[in-house]
PDB file of C-alpha atoms in Angstrom:
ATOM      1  CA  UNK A 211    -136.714 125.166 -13.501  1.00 79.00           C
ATOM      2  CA  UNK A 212    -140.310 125.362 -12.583  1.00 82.00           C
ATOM      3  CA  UNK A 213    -142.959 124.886 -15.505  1.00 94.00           C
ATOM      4  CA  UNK A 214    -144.891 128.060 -16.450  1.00 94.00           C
ATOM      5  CA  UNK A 215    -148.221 127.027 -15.185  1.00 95.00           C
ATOM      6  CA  UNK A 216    -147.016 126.155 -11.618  1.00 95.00           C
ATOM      7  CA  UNK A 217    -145.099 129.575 -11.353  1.00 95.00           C
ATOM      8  CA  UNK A 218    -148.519 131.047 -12.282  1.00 96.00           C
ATOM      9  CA  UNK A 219    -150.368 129.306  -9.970  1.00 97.00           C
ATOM     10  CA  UNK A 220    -148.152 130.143  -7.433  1.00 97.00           C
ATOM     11  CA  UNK A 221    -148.521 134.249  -8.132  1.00 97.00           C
ATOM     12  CA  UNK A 222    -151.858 133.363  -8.717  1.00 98.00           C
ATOM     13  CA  UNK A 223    -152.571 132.135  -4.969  1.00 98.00           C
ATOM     14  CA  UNK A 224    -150.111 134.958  -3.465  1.00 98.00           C
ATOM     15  CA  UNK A 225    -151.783 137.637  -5.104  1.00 97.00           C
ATOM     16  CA  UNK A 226    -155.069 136.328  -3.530  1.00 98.00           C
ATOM     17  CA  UNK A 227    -153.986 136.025  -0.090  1.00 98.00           C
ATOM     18  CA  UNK A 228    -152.320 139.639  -0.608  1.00 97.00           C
ATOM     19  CA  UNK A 229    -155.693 140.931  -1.987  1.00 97.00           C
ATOM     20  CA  UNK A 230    -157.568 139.255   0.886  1.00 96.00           C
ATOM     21  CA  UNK A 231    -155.575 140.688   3.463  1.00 96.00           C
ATOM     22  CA  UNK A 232    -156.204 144.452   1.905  1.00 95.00           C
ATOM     23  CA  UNK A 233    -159.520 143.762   1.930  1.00 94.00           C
ATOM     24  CA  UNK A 234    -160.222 143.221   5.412  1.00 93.00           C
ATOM     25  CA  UNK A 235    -157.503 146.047   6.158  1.00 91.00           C
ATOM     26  CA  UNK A 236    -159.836 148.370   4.034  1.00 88.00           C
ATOM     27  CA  UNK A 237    -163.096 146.953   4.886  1.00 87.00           C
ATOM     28  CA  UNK A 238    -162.267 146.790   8.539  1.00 84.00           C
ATOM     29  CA  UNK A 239    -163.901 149.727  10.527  1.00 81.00           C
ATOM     30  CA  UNK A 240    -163.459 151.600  14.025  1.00 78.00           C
ATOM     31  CA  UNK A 241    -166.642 152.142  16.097  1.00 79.00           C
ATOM     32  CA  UNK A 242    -166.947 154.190  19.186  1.00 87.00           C
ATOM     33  CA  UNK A 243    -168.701 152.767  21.977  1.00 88.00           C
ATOM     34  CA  UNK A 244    -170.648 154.956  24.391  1.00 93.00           C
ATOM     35  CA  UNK A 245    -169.736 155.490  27.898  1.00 94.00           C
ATOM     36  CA  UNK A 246    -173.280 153.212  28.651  1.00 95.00           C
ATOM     37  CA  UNK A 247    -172.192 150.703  26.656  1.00 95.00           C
ATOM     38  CA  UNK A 248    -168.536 150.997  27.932  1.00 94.00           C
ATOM     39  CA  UNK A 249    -170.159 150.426  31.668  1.00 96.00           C
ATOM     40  CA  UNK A 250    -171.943 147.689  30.586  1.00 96.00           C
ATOM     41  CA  UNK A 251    -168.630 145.953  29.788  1.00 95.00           C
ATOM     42  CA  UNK A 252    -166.667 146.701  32.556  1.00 96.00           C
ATOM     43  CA  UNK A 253    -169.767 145.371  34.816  1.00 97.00           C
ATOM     44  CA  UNK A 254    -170.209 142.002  32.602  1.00 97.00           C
ATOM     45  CA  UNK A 255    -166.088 141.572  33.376  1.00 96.00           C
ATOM     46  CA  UNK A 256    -166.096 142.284  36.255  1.00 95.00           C
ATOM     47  CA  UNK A 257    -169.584 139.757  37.051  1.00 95.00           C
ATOM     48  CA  UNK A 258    -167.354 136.975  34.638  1.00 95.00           C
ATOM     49  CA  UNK A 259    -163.733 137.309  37.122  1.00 94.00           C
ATOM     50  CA  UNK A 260    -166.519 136.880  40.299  1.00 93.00           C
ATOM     51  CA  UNK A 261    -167.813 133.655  38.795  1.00 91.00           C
ATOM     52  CA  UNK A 262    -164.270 132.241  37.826  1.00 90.00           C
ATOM     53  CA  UNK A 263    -163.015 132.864  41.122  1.00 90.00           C
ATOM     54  CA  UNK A 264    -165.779 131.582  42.575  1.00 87.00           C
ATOM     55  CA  UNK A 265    -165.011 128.542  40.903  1.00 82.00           C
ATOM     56  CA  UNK A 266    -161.475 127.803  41.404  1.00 69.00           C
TER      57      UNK A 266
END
């Protein structure tokens, strides 16, 4: 059986990662774009597939 200190290092670590992971779930944030802004990235991809077929 496992000493006492490495089975608490061992929740120790999981319960971090598990925290971390709720964390960025709960900090993480939905933004809505506006149809401008939306344009502007539909024109950049489209410019970016020009240049790579350009390039192949």
């Amino acid at each position: 059986m496992m000493p006492f200190t490495t089975i608490l290092v061992i929740v120790i670590a999981v319960g971090s990662v598990f925290a971390g992971i709720l964390l960025l779930k709960q900090s993480a944030s939905k933004f809505e774009l506006t149809d401008e802004q939306q344009q502007k990235i539909r024109d950049r991809e489209i410019e970016q597939l020009d240049r790579d077929q350009k390039q192949d």
